[in-house]
Structure formats: structure tokens, C-alpha cells
mmCIF file of C-alpha atoms in Angstrom:
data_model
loop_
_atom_site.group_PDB
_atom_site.id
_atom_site.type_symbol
_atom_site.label_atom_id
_atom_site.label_comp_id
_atom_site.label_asym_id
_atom_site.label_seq_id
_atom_site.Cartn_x
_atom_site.Cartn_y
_atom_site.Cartn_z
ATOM 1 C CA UNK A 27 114.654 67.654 128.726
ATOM 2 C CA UNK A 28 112.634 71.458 128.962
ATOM 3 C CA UNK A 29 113.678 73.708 126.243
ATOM 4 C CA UNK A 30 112.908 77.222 127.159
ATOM 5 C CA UNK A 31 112.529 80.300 125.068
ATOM 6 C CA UNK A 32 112.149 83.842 125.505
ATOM 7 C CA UNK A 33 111.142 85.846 122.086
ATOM 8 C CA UNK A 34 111.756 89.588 122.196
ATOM 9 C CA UNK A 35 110.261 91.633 119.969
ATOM 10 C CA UNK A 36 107.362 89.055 119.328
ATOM 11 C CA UNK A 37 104.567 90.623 117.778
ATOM 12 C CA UNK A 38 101.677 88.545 117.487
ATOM 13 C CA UNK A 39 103.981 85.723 117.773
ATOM 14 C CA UNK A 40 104.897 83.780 114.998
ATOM 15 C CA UNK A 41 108.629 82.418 116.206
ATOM 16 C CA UNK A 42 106.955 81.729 119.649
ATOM 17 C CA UNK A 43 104.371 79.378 117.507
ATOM 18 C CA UNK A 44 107.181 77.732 115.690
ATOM 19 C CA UNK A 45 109.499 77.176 118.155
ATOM 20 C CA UNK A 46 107.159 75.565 120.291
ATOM 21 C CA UNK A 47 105.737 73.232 117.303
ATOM 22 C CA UNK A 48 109.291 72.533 117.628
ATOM 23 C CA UNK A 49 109.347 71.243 121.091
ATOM 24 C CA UNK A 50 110.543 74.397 123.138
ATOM 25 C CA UNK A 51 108.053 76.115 125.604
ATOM 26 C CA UNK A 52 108.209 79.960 125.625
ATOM 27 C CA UNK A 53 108.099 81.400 129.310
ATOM 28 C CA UNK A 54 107.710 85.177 128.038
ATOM 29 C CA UNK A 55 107.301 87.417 124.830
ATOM 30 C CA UNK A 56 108.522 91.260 124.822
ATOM 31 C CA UNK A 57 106.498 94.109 122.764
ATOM 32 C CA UNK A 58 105.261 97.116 122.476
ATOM 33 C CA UNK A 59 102.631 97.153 119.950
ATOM 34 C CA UNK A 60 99.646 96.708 122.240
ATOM 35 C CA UNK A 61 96.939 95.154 120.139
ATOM 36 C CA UNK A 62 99.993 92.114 119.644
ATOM 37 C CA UNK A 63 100.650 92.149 123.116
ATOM 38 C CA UNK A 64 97.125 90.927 123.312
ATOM 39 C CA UNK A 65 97.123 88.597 120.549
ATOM 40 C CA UNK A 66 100.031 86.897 122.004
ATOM 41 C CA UNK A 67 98.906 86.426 125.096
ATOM 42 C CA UNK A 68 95.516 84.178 124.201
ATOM 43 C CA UNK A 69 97.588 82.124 121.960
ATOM 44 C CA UNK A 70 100.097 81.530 124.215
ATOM 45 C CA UNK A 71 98.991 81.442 127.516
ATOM 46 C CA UNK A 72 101.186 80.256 129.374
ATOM 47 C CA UNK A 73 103.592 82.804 128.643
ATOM 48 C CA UNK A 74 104.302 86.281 130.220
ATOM 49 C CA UNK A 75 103.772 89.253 127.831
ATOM 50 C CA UNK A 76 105.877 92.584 128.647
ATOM 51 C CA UNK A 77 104.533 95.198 126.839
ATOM 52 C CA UNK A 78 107.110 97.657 126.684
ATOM 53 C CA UNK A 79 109.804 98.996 124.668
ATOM 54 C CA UNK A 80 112.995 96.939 125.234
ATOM 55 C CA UNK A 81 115.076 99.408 126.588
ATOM 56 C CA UNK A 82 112.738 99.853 129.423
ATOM 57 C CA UNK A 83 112.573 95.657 130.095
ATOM 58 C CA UNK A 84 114.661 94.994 133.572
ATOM 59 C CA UNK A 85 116.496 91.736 133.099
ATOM 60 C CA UNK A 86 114.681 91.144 137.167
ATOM 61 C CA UNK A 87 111.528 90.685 135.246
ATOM 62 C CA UNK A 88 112.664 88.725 132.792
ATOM 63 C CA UNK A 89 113.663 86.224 135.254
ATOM 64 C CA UNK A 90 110.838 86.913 137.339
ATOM 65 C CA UNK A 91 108.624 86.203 134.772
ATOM 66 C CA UNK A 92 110.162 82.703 134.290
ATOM 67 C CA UNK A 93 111.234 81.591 137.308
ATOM 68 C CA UNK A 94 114.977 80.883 135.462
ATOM 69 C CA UNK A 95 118.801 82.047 136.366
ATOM 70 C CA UNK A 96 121.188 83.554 134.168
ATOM 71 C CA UNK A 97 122.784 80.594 132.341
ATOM 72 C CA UNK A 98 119.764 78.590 132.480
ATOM 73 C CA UNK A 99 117.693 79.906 129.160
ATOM 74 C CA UNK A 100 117.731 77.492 126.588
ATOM 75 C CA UNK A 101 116.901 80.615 123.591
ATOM 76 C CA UNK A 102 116.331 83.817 123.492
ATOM 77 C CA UNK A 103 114.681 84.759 120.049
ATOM 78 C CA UNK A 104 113.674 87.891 118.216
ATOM 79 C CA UNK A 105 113.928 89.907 115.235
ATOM 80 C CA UNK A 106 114.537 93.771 116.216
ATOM 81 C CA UNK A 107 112.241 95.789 113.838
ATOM 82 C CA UNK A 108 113.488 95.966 110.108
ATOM 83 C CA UNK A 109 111.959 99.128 108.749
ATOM 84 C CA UNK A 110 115.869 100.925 109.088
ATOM 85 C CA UNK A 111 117.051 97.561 107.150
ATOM 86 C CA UNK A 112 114.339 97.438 104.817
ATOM 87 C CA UNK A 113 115.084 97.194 101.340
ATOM 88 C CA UNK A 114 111.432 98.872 101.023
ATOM 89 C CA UNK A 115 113.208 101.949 103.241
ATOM 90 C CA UNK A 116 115.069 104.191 100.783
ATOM 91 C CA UNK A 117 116.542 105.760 104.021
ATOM 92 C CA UNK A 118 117.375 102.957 106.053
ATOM 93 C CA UNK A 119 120.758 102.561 107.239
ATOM 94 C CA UNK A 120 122.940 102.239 110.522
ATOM 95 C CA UNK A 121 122.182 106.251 111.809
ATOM 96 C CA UNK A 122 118.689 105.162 112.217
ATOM 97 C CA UNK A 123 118.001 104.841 115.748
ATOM 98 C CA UNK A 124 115.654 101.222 114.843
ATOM 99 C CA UNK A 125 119.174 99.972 113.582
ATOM 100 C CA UNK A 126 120.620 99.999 117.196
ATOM 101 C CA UNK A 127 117.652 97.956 118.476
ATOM 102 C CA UNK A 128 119.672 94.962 118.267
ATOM 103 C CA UNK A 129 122.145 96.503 120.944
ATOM 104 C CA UNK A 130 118.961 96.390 123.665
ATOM 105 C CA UNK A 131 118.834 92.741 122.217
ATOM 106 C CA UNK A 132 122.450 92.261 123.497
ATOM 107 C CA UNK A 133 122.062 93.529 126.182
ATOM 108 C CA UNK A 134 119.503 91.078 127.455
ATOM 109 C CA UNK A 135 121.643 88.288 125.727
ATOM 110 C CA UNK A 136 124.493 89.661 128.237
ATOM 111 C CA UNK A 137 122.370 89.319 131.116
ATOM 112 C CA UNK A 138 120.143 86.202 130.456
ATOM 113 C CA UNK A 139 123.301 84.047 129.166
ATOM 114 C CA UNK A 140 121.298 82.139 127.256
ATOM 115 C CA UNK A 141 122.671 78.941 125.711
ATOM 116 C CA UNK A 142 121.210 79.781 122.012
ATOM 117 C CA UNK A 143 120.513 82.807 120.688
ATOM 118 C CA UNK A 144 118.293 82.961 117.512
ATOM 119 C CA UNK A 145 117.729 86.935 115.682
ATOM 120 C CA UNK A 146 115.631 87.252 112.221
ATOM 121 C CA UNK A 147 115.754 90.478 109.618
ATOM 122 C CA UNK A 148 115.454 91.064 106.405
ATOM 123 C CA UNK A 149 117.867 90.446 103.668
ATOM 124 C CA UNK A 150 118.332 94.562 103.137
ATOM 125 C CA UNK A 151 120.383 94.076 106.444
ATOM 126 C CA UNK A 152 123.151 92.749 104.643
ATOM 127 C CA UNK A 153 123.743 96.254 102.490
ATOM 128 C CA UNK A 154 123.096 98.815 104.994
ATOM 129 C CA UNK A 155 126.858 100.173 105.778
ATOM 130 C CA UNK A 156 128.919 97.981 103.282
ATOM 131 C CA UNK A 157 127.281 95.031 106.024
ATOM 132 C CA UNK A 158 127.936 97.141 108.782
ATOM 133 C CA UNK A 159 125.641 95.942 111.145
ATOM 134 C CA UNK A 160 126.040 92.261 110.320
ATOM 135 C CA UNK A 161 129.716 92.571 111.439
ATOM 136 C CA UNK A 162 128.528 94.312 114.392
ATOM 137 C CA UNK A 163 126.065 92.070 115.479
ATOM 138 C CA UNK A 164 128.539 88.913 114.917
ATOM 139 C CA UNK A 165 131.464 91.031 116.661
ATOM 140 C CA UNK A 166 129.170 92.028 119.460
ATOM 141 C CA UNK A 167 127.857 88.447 120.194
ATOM 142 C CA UNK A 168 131.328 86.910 119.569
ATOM 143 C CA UNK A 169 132.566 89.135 122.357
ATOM 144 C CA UNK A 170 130.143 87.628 124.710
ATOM 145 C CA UNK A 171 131.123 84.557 124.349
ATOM 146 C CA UNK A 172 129.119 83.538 120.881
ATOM 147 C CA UNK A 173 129.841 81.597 118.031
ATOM 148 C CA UNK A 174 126.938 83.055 115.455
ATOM 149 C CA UNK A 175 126.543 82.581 111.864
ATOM 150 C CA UNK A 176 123.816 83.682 109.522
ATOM 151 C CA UNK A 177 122.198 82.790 106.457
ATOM 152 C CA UNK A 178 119.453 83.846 103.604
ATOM 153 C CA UNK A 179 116.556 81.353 104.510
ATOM 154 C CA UNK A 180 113.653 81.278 101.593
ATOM 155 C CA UNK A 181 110.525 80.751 103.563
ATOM 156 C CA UNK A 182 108.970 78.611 100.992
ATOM 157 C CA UNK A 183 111.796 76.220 101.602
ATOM 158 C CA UNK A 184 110.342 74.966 104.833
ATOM 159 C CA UNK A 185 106.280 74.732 103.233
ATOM 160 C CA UNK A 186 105.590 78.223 103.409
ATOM 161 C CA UNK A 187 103.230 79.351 100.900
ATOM 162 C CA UNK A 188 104.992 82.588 100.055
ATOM 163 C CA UNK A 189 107.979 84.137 98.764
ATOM 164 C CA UNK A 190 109.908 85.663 101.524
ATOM 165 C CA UNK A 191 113.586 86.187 102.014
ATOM 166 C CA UNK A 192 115.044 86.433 105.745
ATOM 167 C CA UNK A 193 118.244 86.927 107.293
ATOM 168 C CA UNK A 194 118.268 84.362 110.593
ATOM 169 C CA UNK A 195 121.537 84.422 112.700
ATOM 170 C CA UNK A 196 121.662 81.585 114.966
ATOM 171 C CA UNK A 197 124.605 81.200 117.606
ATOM 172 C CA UNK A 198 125.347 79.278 120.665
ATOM 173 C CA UNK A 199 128.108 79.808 123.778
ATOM 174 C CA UNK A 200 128.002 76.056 124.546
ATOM 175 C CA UNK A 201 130.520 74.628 122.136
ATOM 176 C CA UNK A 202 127.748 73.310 120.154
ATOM 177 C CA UNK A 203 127.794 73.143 116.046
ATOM 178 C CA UNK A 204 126.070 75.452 114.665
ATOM 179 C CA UNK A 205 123.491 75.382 111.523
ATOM 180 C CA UNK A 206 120.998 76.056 109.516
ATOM 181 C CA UNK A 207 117.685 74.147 108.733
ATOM 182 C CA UNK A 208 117.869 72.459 105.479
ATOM 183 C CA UNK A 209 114.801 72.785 103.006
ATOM 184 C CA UNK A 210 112.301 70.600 102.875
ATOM 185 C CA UNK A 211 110.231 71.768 100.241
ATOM 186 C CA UNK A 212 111.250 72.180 96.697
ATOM 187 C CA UNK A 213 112.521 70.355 93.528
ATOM 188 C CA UNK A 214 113.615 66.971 94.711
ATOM 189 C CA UNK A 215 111.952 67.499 97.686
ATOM 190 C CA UNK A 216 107.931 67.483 99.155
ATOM 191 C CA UNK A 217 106.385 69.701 96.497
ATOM 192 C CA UNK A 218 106.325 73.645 97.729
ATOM 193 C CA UNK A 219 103.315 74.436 99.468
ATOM 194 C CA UNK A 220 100.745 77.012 96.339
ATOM 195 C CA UNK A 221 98.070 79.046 97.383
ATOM 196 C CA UNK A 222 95.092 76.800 96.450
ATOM 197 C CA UNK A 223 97.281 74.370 98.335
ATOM 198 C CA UNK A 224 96.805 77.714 101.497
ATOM 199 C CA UNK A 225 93.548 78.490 101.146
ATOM 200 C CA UNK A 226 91.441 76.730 98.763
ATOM 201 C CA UNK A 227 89.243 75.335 101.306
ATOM 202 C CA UNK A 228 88.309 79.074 102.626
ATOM 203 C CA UNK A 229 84.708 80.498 102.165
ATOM 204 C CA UNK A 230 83.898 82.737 99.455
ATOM 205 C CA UNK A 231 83.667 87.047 100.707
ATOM 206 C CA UNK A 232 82.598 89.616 99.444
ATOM 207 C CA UNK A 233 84.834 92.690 99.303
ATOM 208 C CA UNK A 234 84.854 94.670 102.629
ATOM 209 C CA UNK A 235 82.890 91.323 104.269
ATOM 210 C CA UNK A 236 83.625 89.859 107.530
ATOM 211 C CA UNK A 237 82.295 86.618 108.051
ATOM 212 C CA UNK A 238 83.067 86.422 111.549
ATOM 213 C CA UNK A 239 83.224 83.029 112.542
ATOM 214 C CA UNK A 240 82.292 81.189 109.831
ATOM 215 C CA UNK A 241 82.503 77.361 108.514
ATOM 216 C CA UNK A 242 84.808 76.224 105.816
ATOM 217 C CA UNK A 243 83.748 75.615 102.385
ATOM 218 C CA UNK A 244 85.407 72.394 101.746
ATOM 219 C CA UNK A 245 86.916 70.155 103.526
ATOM 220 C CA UNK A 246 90.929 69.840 104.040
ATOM 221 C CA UNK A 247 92.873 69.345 100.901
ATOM 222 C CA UNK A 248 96.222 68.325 101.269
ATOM 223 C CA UNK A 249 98.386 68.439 104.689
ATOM 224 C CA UNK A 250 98.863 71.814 104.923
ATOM 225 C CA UNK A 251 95.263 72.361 105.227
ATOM 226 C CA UNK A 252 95.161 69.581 107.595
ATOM 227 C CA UNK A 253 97.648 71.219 109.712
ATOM 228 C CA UNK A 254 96.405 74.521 110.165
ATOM 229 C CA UNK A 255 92.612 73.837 110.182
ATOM 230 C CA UNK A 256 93.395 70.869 112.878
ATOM 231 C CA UNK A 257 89.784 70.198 114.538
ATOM 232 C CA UNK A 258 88.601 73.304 113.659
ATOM 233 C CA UNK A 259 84.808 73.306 112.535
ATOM 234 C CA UNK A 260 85.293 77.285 111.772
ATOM 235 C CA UNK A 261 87.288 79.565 111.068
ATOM 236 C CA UNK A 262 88.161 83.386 112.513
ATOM 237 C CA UNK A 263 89.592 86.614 110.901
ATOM 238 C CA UNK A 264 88.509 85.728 107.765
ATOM 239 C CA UNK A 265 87.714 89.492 106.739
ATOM 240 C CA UNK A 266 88.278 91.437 103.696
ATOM 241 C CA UNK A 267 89.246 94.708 103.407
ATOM 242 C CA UNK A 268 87.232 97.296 101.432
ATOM 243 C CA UNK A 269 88.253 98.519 97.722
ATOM 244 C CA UNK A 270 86.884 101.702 96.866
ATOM 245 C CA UNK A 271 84.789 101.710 93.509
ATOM 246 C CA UNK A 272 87.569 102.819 90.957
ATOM 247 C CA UNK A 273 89.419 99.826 92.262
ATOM 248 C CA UNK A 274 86.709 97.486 92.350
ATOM 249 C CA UNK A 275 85.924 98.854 88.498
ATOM 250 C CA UNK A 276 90.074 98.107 88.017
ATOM 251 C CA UNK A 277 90.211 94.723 89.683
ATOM 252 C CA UNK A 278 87.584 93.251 87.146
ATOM 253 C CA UNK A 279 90.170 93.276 84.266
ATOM 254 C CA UNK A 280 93.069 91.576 85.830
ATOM 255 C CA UNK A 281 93.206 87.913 85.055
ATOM 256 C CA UNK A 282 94.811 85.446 87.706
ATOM 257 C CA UNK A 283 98.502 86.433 87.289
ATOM 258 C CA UNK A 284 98.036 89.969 86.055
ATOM 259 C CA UNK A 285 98.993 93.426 87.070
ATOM 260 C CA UNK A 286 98.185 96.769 86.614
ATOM 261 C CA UNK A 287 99.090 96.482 82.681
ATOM 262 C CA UNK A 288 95.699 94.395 82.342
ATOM 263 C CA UNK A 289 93.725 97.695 83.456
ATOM 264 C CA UNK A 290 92.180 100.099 80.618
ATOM 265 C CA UNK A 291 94.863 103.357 80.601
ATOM 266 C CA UNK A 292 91.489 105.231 81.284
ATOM 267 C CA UNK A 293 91.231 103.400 84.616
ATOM 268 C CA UNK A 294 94.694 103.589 85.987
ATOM 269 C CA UNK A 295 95.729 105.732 88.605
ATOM 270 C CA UNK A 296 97.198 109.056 87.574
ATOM 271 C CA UNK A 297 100.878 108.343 88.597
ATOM 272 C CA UNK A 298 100.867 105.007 86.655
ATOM 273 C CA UNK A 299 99.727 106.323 83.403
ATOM 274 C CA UNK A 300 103.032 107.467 83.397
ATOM 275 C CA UNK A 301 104.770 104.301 84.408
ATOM 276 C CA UNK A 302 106.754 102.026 82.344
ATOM 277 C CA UNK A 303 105.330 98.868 81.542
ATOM 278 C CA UNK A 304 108.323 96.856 82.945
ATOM 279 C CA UNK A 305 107.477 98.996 86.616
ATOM 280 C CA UNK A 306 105.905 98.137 89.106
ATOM 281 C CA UNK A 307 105.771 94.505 88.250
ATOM 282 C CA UNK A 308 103.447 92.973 91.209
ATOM 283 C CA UNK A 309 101.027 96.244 91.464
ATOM 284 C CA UNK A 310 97.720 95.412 91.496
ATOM 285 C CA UNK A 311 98.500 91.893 90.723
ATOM 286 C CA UNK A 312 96.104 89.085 91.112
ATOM 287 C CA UNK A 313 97.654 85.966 92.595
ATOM 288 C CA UNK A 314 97.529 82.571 90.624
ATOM 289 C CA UNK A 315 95.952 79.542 92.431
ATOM 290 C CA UNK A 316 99.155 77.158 91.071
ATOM 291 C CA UNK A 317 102.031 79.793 92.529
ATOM 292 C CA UNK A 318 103.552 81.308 95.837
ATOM 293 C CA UNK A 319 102.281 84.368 96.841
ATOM 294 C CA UNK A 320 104.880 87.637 96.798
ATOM 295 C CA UNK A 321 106.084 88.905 100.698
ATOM 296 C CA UNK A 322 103.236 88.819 102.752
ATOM 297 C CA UNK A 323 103.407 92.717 104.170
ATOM 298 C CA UNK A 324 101.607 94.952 106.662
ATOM 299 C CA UNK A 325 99.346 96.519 104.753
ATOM 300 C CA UNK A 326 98.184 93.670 101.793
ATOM 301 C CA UNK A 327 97.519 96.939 99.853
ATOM 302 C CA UNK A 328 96.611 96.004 96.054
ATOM 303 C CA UNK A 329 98.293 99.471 94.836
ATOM 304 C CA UNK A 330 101.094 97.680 96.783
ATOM 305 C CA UNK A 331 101.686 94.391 95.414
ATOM 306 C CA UNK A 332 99.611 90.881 94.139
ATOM 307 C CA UNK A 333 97.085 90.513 96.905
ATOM 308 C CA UNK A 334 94.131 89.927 94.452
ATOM 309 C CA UNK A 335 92.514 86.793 95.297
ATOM 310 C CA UNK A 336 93.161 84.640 92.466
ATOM 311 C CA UNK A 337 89.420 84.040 91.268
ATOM 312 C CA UNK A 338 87.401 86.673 94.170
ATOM 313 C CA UNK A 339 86.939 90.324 93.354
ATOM 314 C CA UNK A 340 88.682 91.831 96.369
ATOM 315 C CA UNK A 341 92.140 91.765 97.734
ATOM 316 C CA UNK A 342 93.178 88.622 100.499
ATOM 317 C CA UNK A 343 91.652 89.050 103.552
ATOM 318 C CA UNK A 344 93.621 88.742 107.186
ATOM 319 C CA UNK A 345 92.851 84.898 107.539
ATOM 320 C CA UNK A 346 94.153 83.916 103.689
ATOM 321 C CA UNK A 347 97.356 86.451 104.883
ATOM 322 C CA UNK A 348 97.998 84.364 107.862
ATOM 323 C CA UNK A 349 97.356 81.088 105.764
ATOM 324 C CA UNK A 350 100.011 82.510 103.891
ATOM 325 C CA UNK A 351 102.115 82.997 106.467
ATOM 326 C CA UNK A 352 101.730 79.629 107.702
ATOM 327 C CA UNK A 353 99.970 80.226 110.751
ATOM 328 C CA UNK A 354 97.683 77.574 112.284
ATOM 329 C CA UNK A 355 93.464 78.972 112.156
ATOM 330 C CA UNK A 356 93.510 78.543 115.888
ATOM 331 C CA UNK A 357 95.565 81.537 115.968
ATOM 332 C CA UNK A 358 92.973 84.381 116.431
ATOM 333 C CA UNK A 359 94.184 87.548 115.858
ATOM 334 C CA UNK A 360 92.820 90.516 118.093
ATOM 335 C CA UNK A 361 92.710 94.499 117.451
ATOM 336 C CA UNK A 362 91.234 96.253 114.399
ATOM 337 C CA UNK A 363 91.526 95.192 111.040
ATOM 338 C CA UNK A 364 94.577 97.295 110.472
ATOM 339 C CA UNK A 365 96.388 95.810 113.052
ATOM 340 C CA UNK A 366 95.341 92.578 112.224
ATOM 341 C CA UNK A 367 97.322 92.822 108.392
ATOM 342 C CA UNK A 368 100.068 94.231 110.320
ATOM 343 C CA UNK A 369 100.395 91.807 113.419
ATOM 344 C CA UNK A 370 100.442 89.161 110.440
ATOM 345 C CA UNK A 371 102.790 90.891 108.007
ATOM 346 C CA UNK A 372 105.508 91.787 110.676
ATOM 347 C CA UNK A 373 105.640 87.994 112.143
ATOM 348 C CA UNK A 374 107.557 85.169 111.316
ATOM 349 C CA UNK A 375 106.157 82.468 109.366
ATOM 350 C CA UNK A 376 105.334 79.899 112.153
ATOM 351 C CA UNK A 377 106.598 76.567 109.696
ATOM 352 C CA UNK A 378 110.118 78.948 109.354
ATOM 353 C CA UNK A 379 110.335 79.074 112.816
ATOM 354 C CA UNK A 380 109.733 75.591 113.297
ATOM 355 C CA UNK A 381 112.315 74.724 111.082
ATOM 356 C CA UNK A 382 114.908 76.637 113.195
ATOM 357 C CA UNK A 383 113.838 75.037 116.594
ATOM 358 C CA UNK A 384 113.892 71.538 115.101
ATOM 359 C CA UNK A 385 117.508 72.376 114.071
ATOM 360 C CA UNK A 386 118.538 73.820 117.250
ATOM 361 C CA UNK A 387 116.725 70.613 119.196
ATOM 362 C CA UNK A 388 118.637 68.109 116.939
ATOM 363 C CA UNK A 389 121.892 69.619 118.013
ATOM 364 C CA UNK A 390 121.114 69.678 121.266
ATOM 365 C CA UNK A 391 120.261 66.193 121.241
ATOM 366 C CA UNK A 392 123.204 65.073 119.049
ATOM 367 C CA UNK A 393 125.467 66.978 121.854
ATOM 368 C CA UNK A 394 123.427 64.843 124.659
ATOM 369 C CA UNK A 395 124.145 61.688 122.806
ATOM 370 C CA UNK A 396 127.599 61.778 122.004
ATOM 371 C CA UNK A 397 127.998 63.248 125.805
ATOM 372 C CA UNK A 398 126.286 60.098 127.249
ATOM 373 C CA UNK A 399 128.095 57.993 124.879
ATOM 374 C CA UNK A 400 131.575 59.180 126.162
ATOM 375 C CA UNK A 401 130.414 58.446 129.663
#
């Protein structure tokens, strides 16, 4: 049995990683954020890229691309862009034109006919209009033949070292069931995956040093390391960003699960002398080797949120951000620093997207079964 995929809007591509730890093989990724584009091509070779914005994609290339008829895709995946869903967008909402992205998404769903369809946001989808665009998007796929249902998934559920809520509608035209991974990680369950448990084994940096390719400090601790590290002897992207001296003078008073409030009021920042001391409650916060780390953004700005290394004096670098993300070390990421922390930061946590494709293989193979059974 081949189980394709297709994963617009890919980024880097962290769903493409997942759903192919899951079993599937991706024939093509759609972008247009170029320095991705190039990511995802060396770590997934075998794949087309189409760097372009998805209202200029032809659905000839898509199948050009891989070699398939309509009817014949197994998935198409992708999360349009959630800045106009954003619960970190004060402005979002449906007149943004990024809010109608997922209509270019349908439209390609219309033309492929691909069995499942898989799309990922963020949870501030589900307030923009009174749910507006979660109606639409479950109207709009019904009417093409789709029976779609979504659900709140908590990345740390499914091993991820990081607290991250996402929206993941998953839907099928083949008179399949359709659901929703269950956790594996959490009370009751394998013990969720902490940050020492991410990337203790890492070697120490200075702040603003890139190591290059460098070797690891210890050896693997625990599975997750084992996972990701795999027979790696060294590791890439493991580069810090640079604090500026009043912030390298701030970071030295915040103890492992502080904030700003552990700074001298002679130190802070002008606009947070002002601040309330319940505000603001992961600014300048300095993670804690025993918890999860907050929502792994684009920029891991420590004005921002708790992207202190938890014993280091300098914020996470891009390797520790895709360790907390979940992604595997042979996943190199290319362009400059900056869009490095945002290739990671926009993607989907590869162990999340695994999660999904096991689900969606195990009903597939459930529907095989009792298919061949009726025989």
C-alpha cells in the first residue's frame, strides 16, 4: 500500500516530516518563503518544491510533479498562514485577505480529489467571526463531498516538548471514520517529554555563538534524544542569537523560572516600569529544565516570551527551538539566522504530525481489513 501526500503551505516542512515518520511519502510541498523552499527540499528530496504563492500553483503541475490523477492522492496537507487568525493579531479576522487562503486550499482539494484532507491553525481561528471561518471551511469541504471535523490538539500530548495549542481539521470523501489522534503523553500515560528531557545533551554557547557543526556534549538521555540525534556524531544550527548588553546585564538576575519581575526596576525597559506585575507573565522568562517550554514562535525574542536557557546566559538558540519543536537534528535548516527561528516557529511539530498520519493510516487499514474480510 503507497500513501501519498502533498503539503501546501509547507514551510520548512514539519507535517511533511511527520507524516512520512508515519508511513506516507510526500511527492511535493507548496511555498513561497524562499529560504524554506530550500530547506525543504534537502530534507526531503524526493519531493517537488513549488515555490510560489498558491493562487498562482496550476493543478497541471501538481500532477505533473507527481505523476498522480485526480482521485488518486492519498492527503493533501497544509495549514494556510495564521497571522489573520492569530490570537497574537489584535486585527485578525475574516476581511483579512490571509483569512481567504484556505479558499486557494479548496480549490486544489476540488481539483486533486484527494481521499484525506488534513488543514492545521491556530486555536484564535475558532473566534474570528463568531467561528466564521470554521463553518466555512467545514461547509465548503462538506460541499465537495467531505466529511471534516476538527479538534484542539495540545502538542505536548503526542511528546512534544512545548506548550502549543492547534486547531487540526481532518476529513475524508471515502466513507471512512473519521478521528483524532489520542495522546500519548501525559498523566497515566508515557511521562510528557521536559526540556532537559529536549536538549540536555546540547553543547554549551555563548551568547551570539555559532558552533557550526559541532559534537554533542553528552550522550543521549532518554528516547527522545535517541530519536532525534539518531546516528548523528554532530549536530547543525546550533546558534545563538545575540543580546545586546542591557539585556545581557538583565538576563543575569532571572532565576530558572523567572520573568521580568526578577530584574532590578533600574534595569527594566522603559515601557515595563510601568507594567503591572501580573503582565506580561512569560517576558523575559527563563525556562526551567523540569517543564515544557511556552509556544515555540518566529522570533524566540526574550522581550517576547521564556526563551532564556534554563542555566546559559543567552536566549535558545535555532537547534534547542527545533528540539523543541520536535524536529529530528538531521533536519538542517538553511537561510540566515532570522529565517532559521522563523522556518522553525511557523512549522508543525514533526511528532504532532506523526500522530495525525498514524491515525489516518490506522483507518485506512481498519477500512482494508474489514473490506477484505467481507470478501
Amino acid at each position: 500500500m503507497t500513501l501519498t501526500a502533498i503539503d501546501l503551505f509547507c514551510g520548512a516542512g514539519g507535517l511533511s516530516a511527520g507524516l512520512e515518520m508515519s508511513g506516507f511519502r510526500v511527492l511535493a510541498g507548496v511555498d513561497l518563503f524562499d529560504a524554506a523552499g530550500k530547506t525543504f527540499e534537502a530534507t526531503h528530496p524526493h519531493a517537488k518544491f513549488i515555490g510560489k504563492p498558491i493562487e498562482d500553483v496550476k493543478l497541471e503541475e501538481l500532477f505533473d510533479a507527481t505523476g498522480l490523477q485526480p482521485g488518486e492522492l492519498t492527503v493533501l496537507a497544509g495549514g494556510p498562514p495564521c497571522q489573520a487568525y492569530s490570537v497574537y493579531n489584535h486585527k485578525r479576522g475574516m476581511h483579512d485577505a490571509r483569512a481567504t487562503l484556505f479558499r486557494q486550499y479548496l480549490r486544489i482539494v476540488e481539483g486533486l480529489k484527494p481521499e484525506w484532507i488534513v488543514m492545521e491553525n491556530v486555536r484564535g481561528i475558532y473566534s474570528i467571526g463568531g467561528g466564521e471561518a470554521v463553518k466555512a471551511i467545514k461547509a465548503e469541504l462538506g460541499a465537495l463531498g467531505y466529511v471534516v471535523k476538527e479538534k484542539l490538539l495540545r502538542a505536548e500530548d503526542f511528546g512534544v516538548p512545548q506548550e502549543r495549542r492547534r486547531v487540526v481539521f481532518i476529513g475524508n470523501r471515502v466513507n471512512a471514520p473519521v478521528r483524532h489522534p489520542e495522546p500519548t503523553h501525559g498523566p497515566g500515560l508515557v511521562p510528557f517529554t521536559t526540556i532537559k528531557d529536549a536538549i540536555g545533551d546540547l553543547p554549551k554557547l555563548q551568547n551570539g555563538e555559532d558552533l557550526g557543526s559541532a559534537g554533542y556534549a553528552n550522550p543521549p538521555m532518554g528516547d527522545f534524544q535517541r530519536r532525534v540525534r539518531g546516528n548523528l556524531v554532530k549536530v547543525s544550527n546550533h546558534s545563538a542569537p545575540r543580546l545586546g548588553k542591557i539585556n545581557v546585564e538583565r538576563i543575569k538576575h532571572i532565576p530558572p523560572g523567572g520573568s521580568w519581575r526578577d530584574i532590578p526596576f533600574d534595569l527594566l525597559p522603559a515601557g515595563m516600569k510601568r507594567a503591572k506585575r501580573s503582565d506580561h507573565t512569560k517576558r523575559y522568562g527563563r525556562m526551567t529544565w523540569d517543564g515544557l517550554a511556552c509556544t515555540v514562535l518566529t522570533k524566540c525574542d526574550i522581550h517576547w516570551g521564556a526563551y532564556l536557557h534554563p542555566e546559559q546566559g543567552r536566549a535558545i538558540s535555532v537547534r534547542e527551538a527545533a528540539r523543541l519543536q520536535s524536529f529530528p537534528d538531521w533536519f538542517e535548516f538553511v537561510g540566515s539566522k532570522t529565517e532559521q527561528y522563523v522556518q522553525v516557529g511557523n512549522a508543525v511539530p514533526p511528532l504532532l504530525g506523526e500522530a495525525i498520519g498514524r491515525t489516518i493510516r490506522e483507518i485506512i487499514e481498519e477500512k482494508q481489513s474489514a473490506s477484505m474480510a467481507a470478501e
